XYZ file of C-alpha atoms in Angstrom:
572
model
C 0.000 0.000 0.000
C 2.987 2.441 0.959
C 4.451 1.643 -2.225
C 1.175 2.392 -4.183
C 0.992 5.791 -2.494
C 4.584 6.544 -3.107
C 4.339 5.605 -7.201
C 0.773 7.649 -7.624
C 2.267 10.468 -5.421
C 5.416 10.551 -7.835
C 3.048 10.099 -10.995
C 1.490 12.983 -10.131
C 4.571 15.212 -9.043
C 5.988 14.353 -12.524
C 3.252 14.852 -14.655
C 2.800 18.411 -11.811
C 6.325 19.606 -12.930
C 5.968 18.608 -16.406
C 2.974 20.597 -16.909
C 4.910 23.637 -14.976
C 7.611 23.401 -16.973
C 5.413 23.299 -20.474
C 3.299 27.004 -18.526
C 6.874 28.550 -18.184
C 8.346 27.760 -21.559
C 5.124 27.918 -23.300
C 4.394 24.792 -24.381
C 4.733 22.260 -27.120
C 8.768 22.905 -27.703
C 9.639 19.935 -25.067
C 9.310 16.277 -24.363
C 5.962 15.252 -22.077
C 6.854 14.106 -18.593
C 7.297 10.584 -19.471
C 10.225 10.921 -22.180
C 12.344 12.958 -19.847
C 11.441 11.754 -16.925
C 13.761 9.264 -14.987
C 11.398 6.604 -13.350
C 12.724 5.820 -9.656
C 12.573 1.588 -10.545
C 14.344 2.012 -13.446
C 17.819 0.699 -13.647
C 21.477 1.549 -14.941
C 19.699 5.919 -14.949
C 21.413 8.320 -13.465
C 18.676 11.032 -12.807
C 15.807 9.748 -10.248
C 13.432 11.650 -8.270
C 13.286 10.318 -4.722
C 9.919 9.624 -3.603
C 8.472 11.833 -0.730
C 8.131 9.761 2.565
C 4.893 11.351 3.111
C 2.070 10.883 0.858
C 1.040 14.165 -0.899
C -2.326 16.114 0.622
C -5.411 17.126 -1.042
C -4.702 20.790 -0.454
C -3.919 20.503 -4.265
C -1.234 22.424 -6.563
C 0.176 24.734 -4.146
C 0.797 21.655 -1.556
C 2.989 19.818 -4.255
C 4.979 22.471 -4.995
C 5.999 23.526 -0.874
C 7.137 19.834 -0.743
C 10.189 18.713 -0.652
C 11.903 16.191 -2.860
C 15.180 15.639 -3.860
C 16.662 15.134 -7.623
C 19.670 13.164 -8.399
C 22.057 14.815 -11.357
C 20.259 14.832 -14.846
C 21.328 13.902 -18.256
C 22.160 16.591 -20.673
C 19.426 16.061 -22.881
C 17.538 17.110 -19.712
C 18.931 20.642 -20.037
C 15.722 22.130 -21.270
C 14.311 22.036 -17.935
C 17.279 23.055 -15.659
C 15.652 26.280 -14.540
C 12.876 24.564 -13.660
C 14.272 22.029 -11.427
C 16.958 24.571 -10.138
C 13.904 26.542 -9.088
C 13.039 23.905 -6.617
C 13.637 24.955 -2.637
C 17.243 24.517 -1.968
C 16.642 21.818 0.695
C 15.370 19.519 -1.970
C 17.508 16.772 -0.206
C 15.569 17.074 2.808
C 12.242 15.366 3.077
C 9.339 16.521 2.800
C 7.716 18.212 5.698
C 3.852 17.013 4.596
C 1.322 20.187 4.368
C 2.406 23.398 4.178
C 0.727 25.747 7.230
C -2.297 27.988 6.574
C -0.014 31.299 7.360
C 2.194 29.874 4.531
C -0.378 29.259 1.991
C -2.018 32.475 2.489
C 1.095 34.247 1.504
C 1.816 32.428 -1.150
C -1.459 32.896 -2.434
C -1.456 36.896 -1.540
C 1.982 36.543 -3.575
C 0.848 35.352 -6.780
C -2.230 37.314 -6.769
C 0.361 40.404 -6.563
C 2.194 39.200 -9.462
C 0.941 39.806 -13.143
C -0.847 36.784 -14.492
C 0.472 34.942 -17.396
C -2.174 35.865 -19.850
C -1.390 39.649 -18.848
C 2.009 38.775 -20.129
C 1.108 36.988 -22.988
C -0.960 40.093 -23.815
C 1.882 42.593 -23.201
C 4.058 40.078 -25.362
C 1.313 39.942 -28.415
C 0.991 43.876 -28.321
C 5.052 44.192 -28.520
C 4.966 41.945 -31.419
C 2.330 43.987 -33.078
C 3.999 47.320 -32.616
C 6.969 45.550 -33.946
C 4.976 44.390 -37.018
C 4.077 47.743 -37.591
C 7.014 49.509 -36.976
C 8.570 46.724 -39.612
C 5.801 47.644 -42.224
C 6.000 51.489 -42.045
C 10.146 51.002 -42.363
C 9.228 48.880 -45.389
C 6.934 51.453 -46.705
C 9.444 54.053 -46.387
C 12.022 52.603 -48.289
C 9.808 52.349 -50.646
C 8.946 56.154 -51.111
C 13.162 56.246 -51.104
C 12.960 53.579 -53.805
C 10.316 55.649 -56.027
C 11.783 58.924 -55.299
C 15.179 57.375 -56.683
C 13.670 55.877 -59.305
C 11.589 59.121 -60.216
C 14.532 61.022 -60.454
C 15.956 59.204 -62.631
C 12.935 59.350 -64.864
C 12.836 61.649 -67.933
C 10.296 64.092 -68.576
C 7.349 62.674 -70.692
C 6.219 63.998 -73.839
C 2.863 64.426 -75.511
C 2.096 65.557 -79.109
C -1.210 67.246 -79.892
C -2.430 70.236 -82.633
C -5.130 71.310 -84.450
C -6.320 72.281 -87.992
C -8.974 74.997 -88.879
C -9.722 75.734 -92.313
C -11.418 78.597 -93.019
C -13.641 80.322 -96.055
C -14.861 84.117 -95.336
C -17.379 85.864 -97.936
C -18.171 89.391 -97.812
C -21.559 89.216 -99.325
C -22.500 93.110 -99.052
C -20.590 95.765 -96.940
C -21.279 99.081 -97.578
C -18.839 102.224 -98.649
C -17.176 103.131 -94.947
C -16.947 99.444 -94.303
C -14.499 99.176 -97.704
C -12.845 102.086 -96.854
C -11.936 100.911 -93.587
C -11.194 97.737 -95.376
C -8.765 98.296 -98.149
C -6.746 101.390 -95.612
C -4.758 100.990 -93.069
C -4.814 103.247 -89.894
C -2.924 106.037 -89.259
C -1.230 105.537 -92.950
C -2.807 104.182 -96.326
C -6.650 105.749 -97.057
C -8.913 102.740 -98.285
C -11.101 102.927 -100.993
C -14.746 103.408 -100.428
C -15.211 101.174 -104.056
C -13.054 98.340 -103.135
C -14.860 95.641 -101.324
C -13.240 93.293 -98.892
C -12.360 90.195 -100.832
C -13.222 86.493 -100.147
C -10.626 84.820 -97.955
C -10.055 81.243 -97.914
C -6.971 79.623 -95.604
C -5.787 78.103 -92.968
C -7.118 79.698 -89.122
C -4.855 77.619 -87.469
C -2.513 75.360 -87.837
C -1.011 74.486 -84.532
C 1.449 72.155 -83.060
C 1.708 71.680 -79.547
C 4.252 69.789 -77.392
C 3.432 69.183 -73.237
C 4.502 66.851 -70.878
C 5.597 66.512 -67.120
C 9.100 66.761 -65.743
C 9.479 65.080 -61.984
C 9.058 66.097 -59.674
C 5.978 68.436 -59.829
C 6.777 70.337 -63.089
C 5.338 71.125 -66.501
C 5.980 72.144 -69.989
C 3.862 73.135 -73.190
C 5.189 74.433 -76.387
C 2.373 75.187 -78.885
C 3.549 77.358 -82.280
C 0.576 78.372 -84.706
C 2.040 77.768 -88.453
C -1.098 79.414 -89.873
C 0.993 81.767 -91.425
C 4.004 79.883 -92.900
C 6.423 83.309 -93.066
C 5.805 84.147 -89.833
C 5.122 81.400 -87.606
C 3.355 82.753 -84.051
C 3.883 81.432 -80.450
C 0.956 80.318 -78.469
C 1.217 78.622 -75.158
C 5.072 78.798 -74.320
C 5.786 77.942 -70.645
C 7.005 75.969 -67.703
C 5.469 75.256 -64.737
C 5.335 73.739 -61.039
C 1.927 71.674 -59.775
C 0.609 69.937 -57.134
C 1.235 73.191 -55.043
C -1.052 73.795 -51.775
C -4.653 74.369 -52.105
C -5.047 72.758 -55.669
C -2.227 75.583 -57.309
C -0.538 75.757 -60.334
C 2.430 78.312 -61.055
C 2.906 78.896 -64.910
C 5.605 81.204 -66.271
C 5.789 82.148 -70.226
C 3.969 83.074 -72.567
C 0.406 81.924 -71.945
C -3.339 83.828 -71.779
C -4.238 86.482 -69.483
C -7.209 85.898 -67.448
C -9.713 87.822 -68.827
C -12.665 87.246 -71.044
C -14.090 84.162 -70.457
C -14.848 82.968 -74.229
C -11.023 84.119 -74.750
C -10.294 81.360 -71.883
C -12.224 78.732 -73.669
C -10.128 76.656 -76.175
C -11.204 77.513 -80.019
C -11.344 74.114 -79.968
C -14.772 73.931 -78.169
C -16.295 77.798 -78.866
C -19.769 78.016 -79.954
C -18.843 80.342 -82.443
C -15.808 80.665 -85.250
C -14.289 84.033 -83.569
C -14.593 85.357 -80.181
C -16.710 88.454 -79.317
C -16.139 91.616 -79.910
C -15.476 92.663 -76.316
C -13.269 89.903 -75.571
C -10.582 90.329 -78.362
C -10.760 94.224 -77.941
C -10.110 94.326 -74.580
C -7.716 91.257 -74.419
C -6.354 91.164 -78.178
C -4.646 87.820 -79.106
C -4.929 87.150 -75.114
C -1.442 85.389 -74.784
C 1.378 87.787 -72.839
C 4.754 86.788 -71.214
C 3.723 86.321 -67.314
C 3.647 85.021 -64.299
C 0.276 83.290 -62.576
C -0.875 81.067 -60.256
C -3.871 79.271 -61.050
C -5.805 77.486 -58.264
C -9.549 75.413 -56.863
C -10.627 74.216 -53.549
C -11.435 70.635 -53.186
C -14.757 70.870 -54.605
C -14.005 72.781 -57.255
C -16.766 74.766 -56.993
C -14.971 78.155 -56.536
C -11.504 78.864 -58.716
C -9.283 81.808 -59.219
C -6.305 83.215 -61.076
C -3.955 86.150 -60.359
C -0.741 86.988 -61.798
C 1.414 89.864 -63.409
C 2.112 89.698 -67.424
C 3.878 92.093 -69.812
C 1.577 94.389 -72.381
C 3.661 93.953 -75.660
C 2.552 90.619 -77.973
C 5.963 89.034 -78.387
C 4.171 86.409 -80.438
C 5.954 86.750 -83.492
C 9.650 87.404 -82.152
C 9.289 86.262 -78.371
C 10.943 88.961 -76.417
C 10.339 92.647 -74.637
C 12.588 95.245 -75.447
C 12.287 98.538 -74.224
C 12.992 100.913 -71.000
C 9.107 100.689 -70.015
C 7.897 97.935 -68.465
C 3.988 98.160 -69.316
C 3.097 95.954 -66.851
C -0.780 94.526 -65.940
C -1.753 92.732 -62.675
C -4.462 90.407 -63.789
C -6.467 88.254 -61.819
C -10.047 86.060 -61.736
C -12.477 84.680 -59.589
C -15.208 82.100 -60.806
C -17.470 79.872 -58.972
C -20.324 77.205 -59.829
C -22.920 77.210 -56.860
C -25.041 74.834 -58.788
C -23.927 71.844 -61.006
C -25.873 68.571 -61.601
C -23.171 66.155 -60.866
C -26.034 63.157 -61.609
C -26.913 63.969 -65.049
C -23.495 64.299 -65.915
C -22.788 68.283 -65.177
C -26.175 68.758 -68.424
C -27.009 71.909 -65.604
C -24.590 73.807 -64.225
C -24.372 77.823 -63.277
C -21.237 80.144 -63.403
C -20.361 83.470 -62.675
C -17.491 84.885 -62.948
C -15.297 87.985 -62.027
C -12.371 89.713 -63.480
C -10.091 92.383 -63.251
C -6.580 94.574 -64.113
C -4.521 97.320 -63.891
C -2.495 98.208 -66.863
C 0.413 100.855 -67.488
C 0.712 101.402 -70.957
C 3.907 103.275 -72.555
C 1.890 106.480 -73.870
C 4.907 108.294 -74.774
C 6.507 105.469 -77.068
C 8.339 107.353 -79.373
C 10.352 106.514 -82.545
C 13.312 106.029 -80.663
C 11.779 103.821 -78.369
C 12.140 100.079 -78.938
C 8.513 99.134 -77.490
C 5.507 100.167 -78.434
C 2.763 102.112 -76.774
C 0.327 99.140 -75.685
C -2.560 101.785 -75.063
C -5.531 100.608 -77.666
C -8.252 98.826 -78.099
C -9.313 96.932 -81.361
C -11.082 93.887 -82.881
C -12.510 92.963 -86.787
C -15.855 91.625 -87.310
C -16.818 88.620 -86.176
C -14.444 87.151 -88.882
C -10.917 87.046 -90.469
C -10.977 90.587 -92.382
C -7.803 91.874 -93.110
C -7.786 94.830 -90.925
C -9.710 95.802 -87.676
C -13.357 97.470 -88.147
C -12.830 98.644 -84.691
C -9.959 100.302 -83.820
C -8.749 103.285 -80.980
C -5.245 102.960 -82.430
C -2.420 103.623 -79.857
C -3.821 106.292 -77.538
C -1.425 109.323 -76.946
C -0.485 110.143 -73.401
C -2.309 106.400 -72.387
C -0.933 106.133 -68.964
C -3.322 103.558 -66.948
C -6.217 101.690 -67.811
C -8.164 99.204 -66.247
C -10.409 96.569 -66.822
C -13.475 94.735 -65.060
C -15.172 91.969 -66.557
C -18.569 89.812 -65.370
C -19.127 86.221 -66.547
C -22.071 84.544 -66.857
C -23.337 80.643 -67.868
C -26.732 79.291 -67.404
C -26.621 75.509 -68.676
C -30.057 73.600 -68.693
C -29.646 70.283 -70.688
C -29.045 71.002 -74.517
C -29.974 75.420 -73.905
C -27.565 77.174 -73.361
C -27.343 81.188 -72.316
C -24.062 82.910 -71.870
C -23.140 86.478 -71.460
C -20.194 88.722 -70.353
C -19.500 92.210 -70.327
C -16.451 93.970 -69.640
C -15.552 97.679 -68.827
C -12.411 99.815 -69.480
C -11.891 103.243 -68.135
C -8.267 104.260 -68.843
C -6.541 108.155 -67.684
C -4.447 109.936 -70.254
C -1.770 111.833 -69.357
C -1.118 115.173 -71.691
C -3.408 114.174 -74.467
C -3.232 114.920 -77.591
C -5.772 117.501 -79.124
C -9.036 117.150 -78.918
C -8.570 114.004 -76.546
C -10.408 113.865 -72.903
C -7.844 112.387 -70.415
C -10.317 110.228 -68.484
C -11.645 108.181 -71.358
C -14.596 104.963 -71.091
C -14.856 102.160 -73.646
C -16.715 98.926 -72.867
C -19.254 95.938 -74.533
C -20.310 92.764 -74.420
C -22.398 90.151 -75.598
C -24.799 87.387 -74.869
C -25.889 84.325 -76.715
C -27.903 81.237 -76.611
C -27.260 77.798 -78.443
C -29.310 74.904 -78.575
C -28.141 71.319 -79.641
C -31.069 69.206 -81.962
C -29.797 66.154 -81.006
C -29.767 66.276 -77.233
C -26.426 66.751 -76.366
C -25.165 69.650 -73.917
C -21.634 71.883 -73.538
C -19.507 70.379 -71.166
C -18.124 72.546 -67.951
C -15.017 72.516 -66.788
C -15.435 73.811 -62.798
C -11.393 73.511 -61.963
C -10.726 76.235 -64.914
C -14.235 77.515 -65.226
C -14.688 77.027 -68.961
C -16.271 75.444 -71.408
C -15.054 71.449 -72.413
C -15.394 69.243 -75.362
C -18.972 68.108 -76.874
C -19.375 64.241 -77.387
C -22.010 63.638 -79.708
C -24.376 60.700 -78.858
C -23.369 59.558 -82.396
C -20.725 60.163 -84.549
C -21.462 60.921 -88.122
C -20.275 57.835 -90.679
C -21.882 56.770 -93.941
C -20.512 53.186 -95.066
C -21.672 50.576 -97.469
C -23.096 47.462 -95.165
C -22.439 43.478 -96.384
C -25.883 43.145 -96.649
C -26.058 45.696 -99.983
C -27.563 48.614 -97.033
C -26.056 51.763 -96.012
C -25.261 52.410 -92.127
C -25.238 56.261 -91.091
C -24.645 58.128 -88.302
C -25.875 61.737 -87.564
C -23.493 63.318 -85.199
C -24.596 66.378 -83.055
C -26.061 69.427 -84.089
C -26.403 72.693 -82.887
C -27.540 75.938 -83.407
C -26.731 79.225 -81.614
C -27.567 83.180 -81.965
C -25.478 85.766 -80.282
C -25.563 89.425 -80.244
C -22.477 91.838 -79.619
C -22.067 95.465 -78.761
C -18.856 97.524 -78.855
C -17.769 101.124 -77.936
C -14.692 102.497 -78.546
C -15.712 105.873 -79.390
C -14.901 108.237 -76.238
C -13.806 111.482 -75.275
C -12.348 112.702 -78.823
C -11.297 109.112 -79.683
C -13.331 107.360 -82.400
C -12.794 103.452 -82.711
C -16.493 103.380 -83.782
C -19.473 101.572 -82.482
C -20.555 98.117 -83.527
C -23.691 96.242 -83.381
C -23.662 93.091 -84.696
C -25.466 89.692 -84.826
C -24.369 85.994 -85.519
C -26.215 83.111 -86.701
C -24.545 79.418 -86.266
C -24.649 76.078 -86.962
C -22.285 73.407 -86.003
C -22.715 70.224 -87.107
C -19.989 67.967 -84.459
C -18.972 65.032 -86.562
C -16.477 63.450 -83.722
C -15.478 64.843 -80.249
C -12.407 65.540 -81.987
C -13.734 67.151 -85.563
C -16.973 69.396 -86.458
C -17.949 72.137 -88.958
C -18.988 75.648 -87.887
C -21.341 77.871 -90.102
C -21.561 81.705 -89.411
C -24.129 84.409 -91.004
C -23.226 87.368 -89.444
C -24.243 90.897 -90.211
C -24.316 94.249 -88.420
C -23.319 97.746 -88.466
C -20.702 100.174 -87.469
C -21.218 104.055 -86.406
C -19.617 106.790 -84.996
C -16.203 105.739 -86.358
C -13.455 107.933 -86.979
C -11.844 105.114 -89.579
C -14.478 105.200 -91.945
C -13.370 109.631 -92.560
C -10.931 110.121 -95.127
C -8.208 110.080 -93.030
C -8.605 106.890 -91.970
C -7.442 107.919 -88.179
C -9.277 107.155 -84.812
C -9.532 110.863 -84.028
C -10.735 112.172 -87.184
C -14.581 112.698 -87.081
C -17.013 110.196 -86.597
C -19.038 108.602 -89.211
C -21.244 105.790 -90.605
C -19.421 103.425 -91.589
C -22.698 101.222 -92.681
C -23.976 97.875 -92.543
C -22.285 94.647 -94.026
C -23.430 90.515 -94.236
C -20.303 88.087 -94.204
C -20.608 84.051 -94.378
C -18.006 81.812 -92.401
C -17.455 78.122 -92.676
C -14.981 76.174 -90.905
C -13.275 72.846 -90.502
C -11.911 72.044 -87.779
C -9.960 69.237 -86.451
C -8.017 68.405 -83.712
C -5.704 65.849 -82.030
């Protein structure tokens, strides 16, 4: 019976340790209790546990491990668990004293319910091991930005290729007397001819190539030269420039378009009409100066603006400034769209629009002077006439002028209804004879256009202008297998805009126009269309149509005319 009690009392201190052991090392990485284990009957071992002389109690797992027992040398394969059985009392030699007292217990018990428990550890462990994952994954992400940034440096700048092509035909159906006169002169020198009639003009509008592209890390590039004129080729867009700046910003310097006019700050690519109002191109001729400007958006892009500070002279045909005066403009816009229909596809949208400058003009230019006196105002006719039918010439004494332009868009489905109208006051300094020196000119125009086919004009809110027209079909005519003919319509549209112009002020006659365009446009592709303008009008009170064919000679009647427009237009 004693011999019973002593083998299940040393079962269970083995399998007691064992299981100790397997808690402290965590389990599964060592042998069970009975493959490292030395049984006490077993012969030729050297590692034995000797049996306690008292049987073990039923106060449970804290009784077995205040015994006392005593362990004979182990093997070295028993290694794993020296600091387990080196954590056993030192007076394991000494037998065991049978239960452990209450006082003892208690403290033991107050002991380990001081000390943190082993899954608080195993938590503390797992939450080190997670901070250490993601330490490891945010040191792998950041070599990776190091990786990319190398690699983006070493990157060359890419390079895109686009143009256009507008072909145009012009007819002068009927123009009367001051209208050829104005014609077939040339201001300030050559008198026209009151007999000769403008002739037809057919040609090329445009004929533009274009080269853009990015350059890491956050800059830009566009070349664009019009060859419209083969003798004199003309730069467009020419500049460089940094993006991704805060608040949605873009910093452009070169030659590129001043912001004001809003149809001048639409692409001819998607214009309603074949030439700009008469406003916009007097007031902002050719639109494209040397400057610097920041363009910008907020987030939702439904307010944008533009400010910068641009040179007066056109350096499109030689592309430099030379000259002591500066003539200098600070320009700047603010547009917004308070209402656009984001789930139709933007087919309603509002925008207004707001825009502004100050501009010193050289007024004294002279004929030693390298630059020019930038102080006039002038336009043609709604079409490519060889001279301007409105024209202030270059205003003597011109010494600031500025400029303040409204915007306006209303977009419901296929109507449209735009407008703008822009003011210019401008002070003269010394005048010449006859000339106020606070002088007004202004205009402006409105229009509606209507697509027959159900398609809209596109919006653009992070530039605030108008975007490119896909039809809902292109237009194609081809033979089918079948012996049938498959056709496709395209878009079409028709518009009707008005325009009114004064330059006539204060002693200086540019004239007055009134005038009034018909359209069609017949969109074969997003990328190619036709445009057909009627327009006819009258001019008045303009010095040009006198004799002398000078802004401040008297003002006359320079009559009524009807020109036709068609053009082709294609782009890539």
């Amino acid at each position: 019976m004693e011999s019973s009690t002593l083998r299940r009392g040393g079962s269970v201190a083995r399998r007691t340790l064992a299981a100790l052991v397997c808690l402290i090392t965590g389990g599964g990485a060592i042998a069970n209790a009975d493959e490292w284990w030395a049984p006490a009957n077993q012969a030729g071992t050297d590692s034995v546990l000797v049996a306690p002389e008292t049987e073990p109690t039923q106060n449970g797992f804290d009784s077995m491990l205040s015994s006392r027992y005593s362990a004979a040398p182990m093997r070295p394969q028993d290694s794993l668990i020296e600091g387990s059985v080196q954590s056993l009392p030192a007076d394991v030699d000494q037998e065991p004293s049978g239960l452990s007292s209450q006082a003892r217990d208690e403290q033991n018990q107050k002991a380990l319910a001081e000390d943190e428990s082993f899954e608080d550890r195993l938590e503390a462990f797992a939450s080190r091991l997670d901070a250490l994952d993601t330490l490891d994954e945010e040191w792998t992400d950041y070599q990776d930005e190091l990786a990319a940034e190398a690699k983006a440096k070493k990157k060359k700048s890419t390079l895109k290729i686009g143009g256009r092509v507008h072909i145009d035909h012009w007819s002068f159906s009927n123009t009367d007397p001051g209208i050829n006169q104005i014609e077939s002169g040339r201001i300030g020198g050559v008198a026209g001819d009151p007999n000769q009639s403008p002739e037809n003009i057919t040609g090329f509008r445009r004929l533009r190539l274009e080269l853009s592209g990015d350059v890491p890390q956050n800059m830009r590039y566009r070349l664009q030269v019009d060859f419209n004129n083969p003798q004199t080729p003309e730069i467009k867009d020419a500049y460089i420039g940094w993006s991704n700046l805060p608040n949605n910003q873009v910093l452009l310097l070169g030659n590129q378009k001043r912001p004001l006019g809003l149809d001048h700050l639409n692409s001819s690519r998607f214009n309603v009409f074949a030439e700009r109002p008469l406003a916009v191109e007097a007031f902002n001729e050719d639109a494209r100066r040397f400057g610097l400007t920041m363009y910008g958006h907020n987030n939702e892009e439904s307010i944008g603006w533009a400010y910068g500070i641009y040179n007066l002279e056109n350096i499109n045909t030689d592309g430099r400034f030379i000259g002591d005066s500066a003539q200098a403009g600070g320009y700047s816009r603010l547009w917004g769209s308070p209402w656009y229909d984001d789930t139709s596809g933007g087919r309603g949208y509002w925008h207004w629009g707001l825009a502004g400058a100050v501009a010193k003009p050289d007024g004294d230019a002279g004929a030693n002077d390298t630059n020019s006196n930038e102080g006039r105002f002038r336009t043609r006719p709604l079409a490519r006439s060889s001279q301007r039918w409105l024209n202030t010439g270059r205003i003597d004494g011109a010494d600031w002028y500025q400029n303040i332009g409204f915007e306006n868009i209303l977009n419901l489905g296929s109507l449209q209804i735009t407008g703008e109208y822009i003011m210019t006051p401008m002070q003269v300094e010394d005048p010449a004879a006859g000339v106020d020196d606070n002088l007004f000119f202004h205009g402006g125009y409105i229009y509606a256009s209507y697509f027959l086919t159900g398609e809209h004009m596109p919006y653009n809110r992070s530039t605030g202008t108008l975007s490119r027209v896909t039809p809902h079909e292109n237009f194609f005519l081809v033979d089918r297998c079948n012996g049938c003919r498959g056709n496709g319509w395209g878009a079409w549209q028709v518009a009707l805009r008005y325009d009114h112009l004064d330059l006539t002020d204060g002693g200086v006659n540019g004239g007055v126009g009134n005038l009034y365009t018909a359209g069609l446009n017949w969109h074969w592709t997003p990328y190619s269309k036709v445009q057909n303008n009627l327009v006819w009008g009258e001019i008045s009170e303009s010095g040009l149509a006198a004799n002398g064919n000078n802004s401040l000679d008297a003002p006359v009647e320079a009559g009524n005319f009807l020109i036709f427009g068609t053009r082709f237009m294609v782009d890539f």
